[in-house]
Amino acid sequence: QVHLVESGGGVVQPGGSLRLSCAASGFAFSAYGMHWVRQAPGKGLEWLAFIWNGRRDENYADSVRGRFTVSTDISRNMLFLEMSSLRAEDTAVYYCAKAVTGGHDIHHWGQGTLVTVSA
Amino acid sequence: DIQLTQSPSFLSASVGDRVTITCRASQDVYRFLAWYQQKPGKAPQSLVYATYNLQSGVPSRFSGSGSETEYTLTINSLQPEDSATYYCQQLSIYPLTFGGGTKVEIK
């Protein structure tokens, strides 16, 4: 059974940095691509980033490119999102999500972790 | 970037009704279109991928269709547990954008 658990959220000051983690289990992590998606309070879903496991291939939304970096540690079945130069508008629940084999379609979501950017 | 416009943004319907949500793309997404359901305070759940393929465990009253720039999610015989917000997403071209959402309320 696929299980995705995000952690690392919290309160951070504007301009600060934070690293989110997503622990994956129940599937062959190295064989799948992974997404980060966020949702600001009361707002819709916003796709942030996608990484193909096993290859150096990442893609980002314009709103976070150059500030956020997605990475994985296949040996530990972990997905990360390094966030820097955080702004108030980055306040959101951040979800990790598992894609299908060889594609982008999301089949499983984590429960999310809340990031609040505030002085 | 590809813009996805969902309509309506809100709808209220009765149990047993047939409900249709439309997602229009600013350019052809080649049927790389997915639908998600989200209930308040919960993570999204995947419903449909690649236009018409139901995710495992999704009730058969849900169906997807469409092509090129226009896609629909249909709920046949609306049930109380279908009260939620529904989002479309295109997975054709980066960035992989979402629609603005459609909130479905049960009368």
Short mmCIF file of C-alpha atoms in Angstrom, two decimals:
data_model
loop_
_atom_site.label_atom_id
_atom_site.label_comp_id
_atom_site.label_asym_id
_atom_site.label_seq_id
_atom_site.Cartn_x
_atom_site.Cartn_y
_atom_site.Cartn_z
CA GLN A 1 0.00 0.00 0.00
CA VAL A 2 1.40 3.37 -1.05
CA HIS A 3 2.12 5.69 1.84
CA LEU A 4 3.44 9.25 1.59
CA VAL A 5 4.16 11.27 4.71
CA GLU A 6 5.29 14.88 4.53
CA SER A 7 7.15 16.61 7.33
CA GLY A 8 9.22 19.71 7.96
CA GLY A 9 6.52 22.36 7.83
CA GLY A 10 6.34 25.17 10.33
CA VAL A 11 6.62 28.91 10.77
CA VAL A 12 9.48 30.71 9.04
CA GLN A 13 10.29 34.39 8.62
CA PRO A 14 10.17 36.10 5.23
CA GLY A 15 13.45 35.55 3.44
CA GLY A 16 14.10 32.37 5.38
CA SER A 17 14.60 28.80 4.29
CA LEU A 18 12.95 25.49 5.03
CA ARG A 19 13.32 21.89 3.87
CA LEU A 20 10.28 19.69 3.47
CA SER A 21 10.56 15.92 3.42
CA CYS A 22 8.27 13.23 2.08
CA ALA A 23 8.79 9.67 3.28
CA ALA A 24 7.60 7.14 0.70
CA SER A 25 6.74 3.50 1.28
CA GLY A 26 4.78 0.68 -0.28
CA PHE A 27 6.22 0.98 -3.78
CA ALA A 28 9.50 0.90 -5.71
CA PHE A 29 10.39 4.55 -5.11
CA SER A 30 13.24 4.62 -7.63
CA ALA A 31 10.89 3.72 -10.49
CA TYR A 32 8.50 6.67 -10.18
CA GLY A 33 8.44 10.39 -10.65
CA MET A 34 7.28 12.57 -7.77
CA HIS A 35 5.46 15.90 -7.54
CA TRP A 36 5.17 18.74 -5.07
CA VAL A 37 1.84 20.60 -5.07
CA ARG A 38 0.70 23.32 -2.68
CA GLN A 39 -2.52 24.95 -1.60
CA ALA A 40 -2.67 28.39 -0.03
CA PRO A 41 -5.36 28.90 2.61
CA GLY A 42 -8.78 29.00 0.96
CA LYS A 43 -7.25 28.73 -2.52
CA GLY A 44 -6.89 26.10 -5.22
CA LEU A 45 -4.13 23.66 -6.00
CA GLU A 46 -0.84 24.88 -7.44
CA TRP A 47 1.65 22.51 -9.05
CA LEU A 48 5.22 23.31 -8.00
CA ALA A 49 7.72 20.74 -9.17
CA PHE A 50 8.30 17.29 -10.62
CA ILE A 51 11.35 15.05 -10.46
CA TRP A 52 12.07 11.89 -12.37
CA ASN A 53 13.74 9.40 -10.03
CA GLY A 54 16.86 7.90 -11.48
CA ARG A 55 17.64 10.80 -13.78
CA ARG A 56 18.67 14.41 -13.37
CA ASP A 57 15.42 15.81 -14.66
CA GLU A 58 13.41 18.32 -12.68
CA ASN A 59 10.82 20.86 -13.65
CA TYR A 60 9.40 23.80 -11.73
CA ALA A 61 6.57 26.28 -11.75
CA ASP A 62 7.65 29.82 -12.61
CA SER A 63 6.59 31.00 -9.15
CA VAL A 64 9.26 28.89 -7.42
CA ARG A 65 11.97 28.31 -10.02
CA GLY A 66 15.32 29.51 -8.67
CA ARG A 67 14.05 29.52 -5.07
CA PHE A 68 12.89 25.91 -4.58
CA THR A 69 14.84 22.75 -5.35
CA VAL A 70 13.38 19.26 -5.51
CA SER A 71 15.56 16.24 -4.85
CA THR A 72 15.35 12.62 -3.77
CA ASP A 73 17.39 10.16 -1.73
CA ILE A 74 16.57 6.84 -3.30
CA SER A 75 18.49 4.90 -0.65
CA ARG A 76 16.09 6.21 1.98
CA ASN A 77 12.95 6.48 -0.20
CA MET A 78 12.78 10.20 0.53
CA LEU A 79 11.65 13.20 -1.49
CA PHE A 80 12.70 16.72 -0.49
CA LEU A 81 11.78 20.30 -1.27
CA GLU A 82 14.40 22.87 -0.33
CA MET A 83 12.75 26.27 -0.12
CA SER A 84 14.64 29.54 0.16
CA SER A 85 13.87 33.27 -0.06
CA LEU A 86 10.45 32.48 1.32
CA ARG A 87 7.67 35.01 0.93
CA ALA A 88 4.30 35.47 2.60
CA GLU A 89 2.64 34.13 -0.53
CA ASP A 90 4.44 30.81 -0.05
CA THR A 91 2.21 30.16 2.96
CA ALA A 92 0.36 26.96 2.09
CA VAL A 93 -0.17 23.30 2.73
CA TYR A 94 2.46 21.41 0.74
CA TYR A 95 1.65 17.98 -0.65
CA CYS A 96 3.93 15.38 -2.15
CA ALA A 97 2.39 13.09 -4.73
CA LYS A 98 3.42 9.96 -6.58
CA ALA A 99 3.17 9.73 -10.36
CA VAL A 100 2.47 6.69 -12.47
CA THR A 101 5.20 4.58 -14.02
CA GLY A 102 6.82 6.52 -16.82
CA GLY A 103 4.33 9.35 -16.68
CA HIS A 104 3.15 12.37 -14.76
CA ASP A 105 -0.37 11.36 -13.73
CA ILE A 106 -0.79 11.58 -9.97
CA HIS A 107 -2.20 8.47 -8.36
CA HIS A 108 -1.36 8.99 -4.69
CA TRP A 109 -1.10 12.01 -2.42
CA GLY A 110 0.40 12.62 0.99
CA GLN A 111 -1.59 14.28 3.77
CA GLY A 112 0.28 17.59 3.49
CA THR A 113 2.41 19.77 5.75
CA LEU A 114 1.69 23.42 6.54
CA VAL A 115 4.25 26.12 5.91
CA THR A 116 3.57 29.58 7.30
CA VAL A 117 5.79 32.47 6.26
CA SER A 118 5.33 35.27 8.74
CA ALA A 119 7.36 37.74 10.77
CA ASP B 1 1.69 28.41 -19.78
CA ILE B 2 -1.51 26.46 -20.41
CA GLN B 3 -4.50 28.00 -18.65
CA LEU B 4 -7.32 25.72 -17.49
CA THR B 5 -10.74 27.27 -16.96
CA GLN B 6 -13.28 25.25 -15.02
CA SER B 7 -17.00 25.90 -15.17
CA PRO B 8 -19.05 26.33 -13.22
CA SER B 9 -17.03 27.42 -10.20
CA PHE B 10 -19.91 26.37 -7.96
CA LEU B 11 -22.92 24.15 -8.41
CA SER B 12 -25.69 22.94 -6.20
CA ALA B 13 -27.53 19.74 -7.12
CA SER B 14 -29.74 17.11 -5.57
CA VAL B 15 -28.96 13.53 -4.75
CA GLY B 16 -29.53 11.47 -7.87
CA ASP B 17 -28.83 14.32 -10.29
CA ARG B 18 -26.38 14.07 -13.14
CA VAL B 19 -23.65 16.70 -12.81
CA THR B 20 -21.17 17.83 -15.44
CA ILE B 21 -18.05 19.93 -14.84
CA THR B 22 -16.14 21.39 -17.77
CA CYS B 23 -12.44 22.13 -18.03
CA ARG B 24 -11.30 24.22 -20.98
CA ALA B 25 -7.62 24.47 -21.86
CA SER B 26 -5.96 27.43 -23.59
CA GLN B 27 -4.36 24.95 -26.02
CA ASP B 28 -4.54 21.29 -26.91
CA VAL B 29 -3.44 19.07 -23.99
CA TYR B 30 -3.65 15.86 -26.03
CA ARG B 31 -5.90 14.12 -23.50
CA PHE B 32 -3.28 14.45 -20.74
CA LEU B 33 -6.00 15.65 -18.42
CA ALA B 34 -6.74 14.46 -14.89
CA TRP B 35 -9.44 15.12 -12.32
CA TYR B 36 -9.16 15.25 -8.54
CA GLN B 37 -11.64 15.45 -5.69
CA GLN B 38 -10.88 17.33 -2.49
CA LYS B 39 -12.99 17.44 0.66
CA PRO B 40 -12.52 20.18 3.26
CA GLY B 41 -9.40 19.73 5.35
CA LYS B 42 -8.29 16.69 3.37
CA ALA B 43 -5.68 15.95 0.74
CA PRO B 44 -6.89 15.67 -2.85
CA GLN B 45 -7.83 12.24 -4.16
CA SER B 46 -7.20 11.18 -7.73
CA LEU B 47 -10.36 10.35 -9.70
CA VAL B 48 -9.59 10.21 -13.41
CA TYR B 49 -6.36 10.21 -15.43
CA ALA B 50 -5.64 10.56 -19.14
CA THR B 51 -9.12 11.98 -19.76
CA TYR B 52 -11.29 8.92 -19.08
CA ASN B 53 -9.41 6.33 -16.99
CA LEU B 54 -10.87 5.84 -13.52
CA GLN B 55 -8.44 5.43 -10.67
CA SER B 56 -8.73 2.18 -8.76
CA GLY B 57 -11.57 2.30 -6.26
CA VAL B 58 -13.38 5.26 -7.82
CA PRO B 59 -17.12 4.61 -8.16
CA SER B 60 -18.36 4.01 -11.67
CA ARG B 61 -20.78 6.95 -11.43
CA PHE B 62 -17.74 9.13 -12.19
CA SER B 63 -16.64 9.41 -15.81
CA GLY B 64 -14.38 11.62 -17.87
CA SER B 65 -14.36 12.56 -21.51
CA GLY B 66 -13.01 15.11 -23.91
CA SER B 67 -10.30 15.94 -26.36
CA GLU B 68 -8.09 18.77 -27.54
CA THR B 69 -9.10 21.75 -25.41
CA GLU B 70 -12.41 20.70 -23.84
CA TYR B 71 -12.86 18.06 -21.15
CA THR B 72 -15.67 17.06 -18.82
CA LEU B 73 -16.12 15.21 -15.57
CA THR B 74 -19.57 13.72 -15.15
CA ILE B 75 -21.07 12.38 -11.96
CA ASN B 76 -24.08 10.20 -12.67
CA SER B 77 -26.53 9.91 -9.79
CA LEU B 78 -24.90 12.37 -7.38
CA GLN B 79 -24.41 11.01 -3.87
CA PRO B 80 -24.07 12.90 -0.56
CA GLU B 81 -20.42 11.86 -0.27
CA ASP B 82 -19.69 13.59 -3.60
CA SER B 83 -19.90 16.99 -1.91
CA ALA B 84 -16.40 18.33 -2.55
CA THR B 85 -14.28 20.58 -4.74
CA TYR B 86 -13.14 19.12 -8.03
CA TYR B 87 -9.99 20.16 -9.90
CA CYS B 88 -8.70 19.38 -13.36
CA GLN B 89 -4.99 19.30 -14.19
CA GLN B 90 -3.17 19.18 -17.50
CA LEU B 91 -0.08 16.97 -17.64
CA SER B 92 0.84 17.68 -21.24
CA ILE B 93 3.24 20.60 -21.01
CA TYR B 94 5.25 22.08 -18.16
CA PRO B 95 4.22 23.79 -15.98
CA LEU B 96 1.56 21.21 -15.13
CA THR B 97 -1.28 23.59 -14.31
CA PHE B 98 -4.51 23.08 -12.39
CA GLY B 99 -7.92 24.53 -13.03
CA GLY B 100 -9.44 26.86 -10.46
CA GLY B 101 -11.80 24.26 -9.04
CA THR B 102 -15.52 23.55 -8.96
CA LYS B 103 -17.29 23.29 -5.63
CA VAL B 104 -20.17 20.83 -5.66
CA GLU B 105 -22.82 21.23 -3.01
CA ILE B 106 -25.65 18.83 -2.27
CA LYS B 107 -29.02 20.53 -1.96
#
